Amino acid sequence: MSWGTETALVAGTGHLPALLLAAKPDMLICEMEGFAPAVEGGARLSFRVERLVPFLDALVEGGIRQVVFAGAMQRPRLDPELFDPKTATLVPRLLGAMQAGDDATLRAVIEIFEEWGLSVVGADAIAPDLVPGAGVLTGDVTAADRKDAARAAQIVAALGAVDVGQGAIVAQGLCLAVESLPGTDAMLAFAAAHKGLRPDPAGAKGVFYKAPKPMQDRRIDLPAIGPQTVENVALAGLAGLAWEAGGVMLLDRAETLRAAQEHGLFLWAREP
């Protein structure tokens, strides 16, 4: 069976899968059972991790040559009874990677797809405009904001080195919160609930900074911000958002810029 396209989209939840489909509508949509993405499209193929090898075989036999991963996807509960013999041989490898952290897991997944002759590409290869170049997109960045962003970048690099998170909030040189397993929204909610941590209430409001992990394979799980991120940054009482230029996707650019302008926040793609 031919899928009529050479590109497959392994789609999770969130806005990114739909944005990529808008850029390349003919992609085969692959969805993990139990985590169906809210995207419209033509050809679709569901899969389970327990039957990964038959899924990969179906992609290759159907003419798929490249794969892009997009959207959030929780780790599924695995049912040992559903493993086929060939996929079962991959279990020790996958479990070992999962125990080493998210980055190791994603690298293992990429390696397996490549062993089937499938090229794994980043979301920015499908929609390059999603990753802004360096510069201030809106708002004003003060000298204090630049210092806070530099400090946050140091913290994010340290967190990423041990595969913990991709974001941090710094105000007046102090780290108010870091991103961990609960994610960006939880970190910003914590900062919103603890605004009194700033030593000088009249001083710099603080910066949320986001960047890929130092050793991260940028073809998969590239960080992203969007309108909801801006709303949460505003609720946290921060001055704005900064991120590593070329390393973070900006979703719904027009709406994100509008929201930032409405709240008086800056958006800054910062040179590494």
Short mmCIF file of C-alpha atoms in Angstrom, two decimals:
data_model
loop_
_atom_site.label_atom_id
_atom_site.label_comp_id
_atom_site.label_asym_id
_atom_site.label_seq_id
_atom_site.Cartn_x
_atom_site.Cartn_y
_atom_site.Cartn_z
CA MET A 1 0.00 0.00 0.00
CA SER A 2 1.31 3.44 -0.94
CA TRP A 3 0.55 6.37 1.35
CA GLY A 4 0.86 8.82 -1.56
CA THR A 5 3.50 10.89 0.21
CA GLU A 6 7.11 10.54 1.34
CA THR A 7 6.62 12.39 4.65
CA ALA A 8 4.97 11.16 7.84
CA LEU A 9 3.96 13.37 10.76
CA VAL A 10 4.08 11.64 14.14
CA ALA A 11 1.59 13.94 15.82
CA GLY A 12 1.08 14.63 19.49
CA THR A 13 -1.16 17.18 21.16
CA GLY A 14 -0.98 20.97 20.96
CA HIS A 15 -0.93 23.47 18.08
CA LEU A 16 2.27 22.44 16.33
CA PRO A 17 0.96 19.42 14.33
CA ALA A 18 -1.76 21.58 12.74
CA LEU A 19 0.76 24.29 11.85
CA LEU A 20 2.98 21.76 10.11
CA LEU A 21 0.04 20.28 8.23
CA ALA A 22 -0.87 23.76 7.03
CA ALA A 23 2.67 24.06 5.62
CA LYS A 24 2.66 20.56 4.10
CA PRO A 25 -0.91 19.19 3.84
CA ASP A 26 -0.06 15.90 2.13
CA MET A 27 1.74 14.33 5.10
CA LEU A 28 0.63 10.98 6.51
CA ILE A 29 -0.67 11.57 10.05
CA CYS A 30 0.59 8.98 12.53
CA GLU A 31 -1.11 8.99 15.92
CA MET A 32 -0.36 6.94 19.01
CA GLU A 33 -3.40 5.04 20.24
CA GLY A 34 -4.91 6.85 23.20
CA PHE A 35 -3.27 10.18 22.28
CA ALA A 36 -5.14 11.20 19.13
CA PRO A 37 -4.08 14.70 17.97
CA ALA A 38 -6.69 17.34 17.18
CA VAL A 39 -5.67 17.72 13.55
CA GLU A 40 -7.58 17.31 10.31
CA GLY A 41 -6.00 15.52 7.43
CA GLY A 42 -6.16 12.77 4.85
CA ALA A 43 -4.33 9.48 5.31
CA ARG A 44 -3.86 8.42 8.94
CA LEU A 45 -2.09 5.54 10.64
CA SER A 46 -2.38 4.68 14.32
CA PHE A 47 0.33 2.80 16.19
CA ARG A 48 1.34 1.40 19.55
CA VAL A 49 4.83 1.32 21.00
CA GLU A 50 4.34 -2.41 21.67
CA ARG A 51 4.08 -2.92 17.91
CA LEU A 52 6.72 -0.45 16.81
CA VAL A 53 8.38 -2.72 14.23
CA PRO A 54 5.16 -3.43 12.28
CA PHE A 55 4.48 0.32 12.33
CA LEU A 56 7.94 1.12 10.92
CA ASP A 57 7.54 -1.61 8.30
CA ALA A 58 4.20 -0.10 7.24
CA LEU A 59 5.80 3.32 6.81
CA VAL A 60 8.66 2.02 4.67
CA GLU A 61 6.48 -0.30 2.58
CA GLY A 62 4.09 2.60 1.94
CA GLY A 63 6.82 4.83 0.51
CA ILE A 64 7.57 7.02 3.53
CA ARG A 65 11.13 8.37 3.43
CA GLN A 66 11.16 11.08 6.11
CA VAL A 67 9.44 11.58 9.46
CA VAL A 68 8.78 14.68 11.55
CA PHE A 69 7.74 14.54 15.21
CA ALA A 70 5.50 17.34 16.51
CA GLY A 71 3.42 17.99 19.61
CA ALA A 72 3.39 16.75 23.18
CA MET A 73 3.13 13.03 23.79
CA GLN A 74 2.98 11.37 27.19
CA ARG A 75 4.80 8.14 27.86
CA PRO A 76 2.24 5.37 27.35
CA ARG A 77 1.56 2.48 29.69
CA LEU A 78 3.02 -0.56 27.97
CA ASP A 79 1.14 -3.85 27.85
CA PRO A 80 3.65 -6.75 27.77
CA GLU A 81 1.07 -9.03 26.15
CA LEU A 82 0.87 -6.82 23.04
CA PHE A 83 4.54 -6.92 22.06
CA ASP A 84 5.30 -8.70 18.80
CA PRO A 85 8.55 -10.73 18.76
CA LYS A 86 10.57 -8.21 16.73
CA THR A 87 9.52 -5.19 18.81
CA ALA A 88 10.25 -7.15 21.99
CA THR A 89 13.92 -7.23 21.01
CA LEU A 90 13.97 -3.42 21.20
CA VAL A 91 12.51 -3.26 24.73
CA PRO A 92 15.80 -3.39 26.70
CA ARG A 93 17.20 -0.63 24.52
CA LEU A 94 14.14 1.62 24.92
CA LEU A 95 13.78 1.02 28.65
CA GLY A 96 17.44 1.78 29.23
CA ALA A 97 17.06 5.05 27.33
CA MET A 98 13.89 5.98 29.25
CA GLN A 99 15.72 5.54 32.54
CA ALA A 100 18.47 7.87 31.32
CA GLY A 101 16.04 10.74 30.65
CA ASP A 102 13.95 12.36 27.93
CA ASP A 103 16.88 13.29 25.69
CA ALA A 104 18.25 9.75 25.75
CA THR A 105 14.78 8.38 24.96
CA LEU A 106 14.36 10.69 21.99
CA ARG A 107 17.84 9.88 20.66
CA ALA A 108 17.03 6.18 20.89
CA VAL A 109 13.77 6.70 18.99
CA ILE A 110 15.57 8.63 16.24
CA GLU A 111 18.21 5.92 15.94
CA ILE A 112 15.57 3.23 15.53
CA PHE A 113 13.71 5.15 12.83
CA GLU A 114 16.97 5.76 11.00
CA GLU A 115 17.79 2.05 11.13
CA TRP A 116 14.68 1.53 9.01
CA GLY A 117 16.05 4.00 6.46
CA LEU A 118 13.75 6.81 7.58
CA SER A 119 15.20 10.32 7.74
CA VAL A 120 14.07 12.21 10.85
CA VAL A 121 13.73 15.96 10.22
CA GLY A 122 12.90 18.82 12.54
CA ALA A 123 9.66 20.79 12.49
CA ASP A 124 11.64 23.76 11.20
CA ALA A 125 12.51 21.76 8.07
CA ILE A 126 8.79 21.61 7.26
CA ALA A 127 7.93 25.17 8.36
CA PRO A 128 11.14 27.27 8.61
CA ASP A 129 9.23 30.43 9.58
CA LEU A 130 8.41 28.89 12.95
CA VAL A 131 11.95 29.58 14.21
CA PRO A 132 12.70 33.32 14.38
CA GLY A 133 16.16 34.72 13.86
CA ALA A 134 17.90 36.91 16.42
CA GLY A 135 16.34 40.21 17.45
CA VAL A 136 13.68 41.88 19.57
CA LEU A 137 10.30 41.14 18.02
CA THR A 138 8.32 43.52 20.20
CA GLY A 139 8.67 45.62 23.35
CA ASP A 140 11.70 47.15 25.06
CA VAL A 141 14.50 45.16 26.70
CA THR A 142 16.24 47.06 29.49
CA ALA A 143 19.79 46.59 30.76
CA ALA A 144 18.37 44.83 33.84
CA ASP A 145 16.37 42.49 31.61
CA ARG A 146 19.50 41.62 29.66
CA LYS A 147 21.33 40.75 32.87
CA ASP A 148 18.44 38.59 34.06
CA ALA A 149 18.25 36.84 30.68
CA ALA A 150 21.99 36.11 30.75
CA ARG A 151 21.69 34.63 34.23
CA ALA A 152 18.65 32.56 33.17
CA ALA A 153 20.54 31.27 30.14
CA GLN A 154 23.32 30.02 32.44
CA ILE A 155 20.76 28.23 34.62
CA VAL A 156 18.97 26.64 31.66
CA ALA A 157 22.29 25.39 30.27
CA ALA A 158 23.08 23.81 33.64
CA LEU A 159 19.62 22.22 33.88
CA GLY A 160 19.84 20.92 30.35
CA ALA A 161 23.21 19.32 30.98
CA VAL A 162 21.51 16.95 33.44
CA ASP A 163 18.37 16.56 31.26
CA VAL A 164 16.00 18.41 33.62
CA GLY A 165 14.34 21.29 31.79
CA GLN A 166 14.45 23.98 29.12
CA GLY A 167 13.35 27.10 30.98
CA ALA A 168 14.04 29.36 33.96
CA ILE A 169 12.73 32.59 35.46
CA VAL A 170 15.18 35.14 36.84
CA ALA A 171 14.35 38.50 38.45
CA GLN A 172 16.94 40.92 39.84
CA GLY A 173 19.58 38.23 39.41
CA LEU A 174 17.69 35.66 41.48
CA CYS A 175 16.22 32.43 40.11
CA LEU A 176 12.50 32.39 40.95
CA ALA A 177 11.66 29.09 39.25
CA VAL A 178 12.99 26.43 36.88
CA GLU A 179 11.23 24.12 34.47
CA SER A 180 11.08 20.44 35.39
CA LEU A 181 8.79 17.51 34.57
CA PRO A 182 5.48 19.41 35.17
CA GLY A 183 6.43 21.78 32.33
CA THR A 184 6.44 25.47 31.45
CA ASP A 185 2.89 26.29 32.50
CA ALA A 186 3.45 24.84 35.98
CA MET A 187 6.68 26.83 36.37
CA LEU A 188 4.95 30.07 35.38
CA ALA A 189 2.01 29.30 37.68
CA PHE A 190 4.47 28.88 40.56
CA ALA A 191 6.06 32.23 39.74
CA ALA A 192 2.61 33.86 39.61
CA ALA A 193 1.83 32.50 43.08
CA HIS A 194 5.14 33.72 44.53
CA LYS A 195 5.55 37.24 43.18
CA GLY A 196 6.80 38.38 46.58
CA LEU A 197 10.11 36.59 46.10
CA ARG A 198 11.62 39.62 44.35
CA PRO A 199 13.83 41.49 46.86
CA ASP A 200 12.86 44.92 45.47
CA PRO A 201 9.14 45.16 44.58
CA ALA A 202 9.89 48.27 42.53
CA GLY A 203 12.86 46.72 40.73
CA ALA A 204 13.17 44.62 37.58
CA LYS A 205 10.16 42.35 37.07
CA GLY A 206 12.11 39.42 35.69
CA VAL A 207 12.53 37.36 32.53
CA PHE A 208 11.36 33.94 31.41
CA TYR A 209 14.08 32.34 29.30
CA LYS A 210 13.81 29.17 27.21
CA ALA A 211 16.38 27.22 25.19
CA PRO A 212 17.13 23.70 23.96
CA LYS A 213 19.26 21.47 26.17
CA PRO A 214 22.99 21.66 25.31
CA MET A 215 23.22 18.11 23.92
CA GLN A 216 19.68 17.95 22.56
CA ASP A 217 19.04 16.63 19.06
CA ARG A 218 17.13 19.57 17.61
CA ARG A 219 15.21 17.47 15.14
CA ILE A 220 12.82 16.44 17.89
CA ASP A 221 11.27 18.12 20.95
CA LEU A 222 12.42 21.61 19.99
CA PRO A 223 11.11 24.05 22.63
CA ALA A 224 8.12 26.20 21.67
CA ILE A 225 6.30 29.27 22.94
CA GLY A 226 2.96 30.69 21.89
CA PRO A 227 0.05 32.91 22.95
CA GLN A 228 -0.70 30.91 26.09
CA THR A 229 2.93 31.25 27.17
CA VAL A 230 2.59 35.02 26.86
CA GLU A 231 -0.61 35.02 28.92
CA ASN A 232 1.10 32.99 31.66
CA VAL A 233 4.16 35.26 31.64
CA ALA A 234 1.83 38.23 32.11
CA LEU A 235 0.09 36.52 35.04
CA ALA A 236 3.51 35.90 36.60
CA GLY A 237 4.20 39.64 36.49
CA LEU A 238 7.35 39.34 34.35
CA ALA A 239 8.80 41.88 31.95
CA GLY A 240 8.97 39.53 28.99
CA LEU A 241 10.20 36.39 27.28
CA ALA A 242 13.65 35.68 25.91
CA TRP A 243 14.81 32.55 24.13
CA GLU A 244 17.78 31.19 22.24
CA ALA A 245 17.62 32.49 18.68
CA GLY A 246 17.33 29.62 16.23
CA GLY A 247 16.51 27.15 18.98
CA VAL A 248 12.87 27.82 19.90
CA MET A 249 9.72 27.72 17.80
CA LEU A 250 7.28 30.64 17.91
CA LEU A 251 3.77 29.28 17.40
CA ASP A 252 0.92 31.46 16.11
CA ARG A 253 3.33 34.35 15.60
CA ALA A 254 0.74 37.06 14.89
CA GLU A 255 -1.38 36.18 17.93
CA THR A 256 1.69 35.79 20.15
CA LEU A 257 2.97 39.24 19.15
CA ARG A 258 -0.49 40.75 19.66
CA ALA A 259 -0.76 39.25 23.14
CA ALA A 260 2.72 40.48 24.09
CA GLN A 261 1.95 44.00 22.91
CA GLU A 262 -1.35 43.99 24.76
CA HIS A 263 0.37 43.06 28.04
CA GLY A 264 3.38 45.34 27.47
CA LEU A 265 5.84 42.42 27.35
CA PHE A 266 8.94 42.09 25.23
CA LEU A 267 9.69 39.09 22.99
CA TRP A 268 13.40 38.64 22.36
CA ALA A 269 15.18 36.00 20.29
CA ARG A 270 18.55 36.24 22.03
CA GLU A 271 21.87 35.30 20.45
CA PRO A 272 23.40 32.31 22.29
#
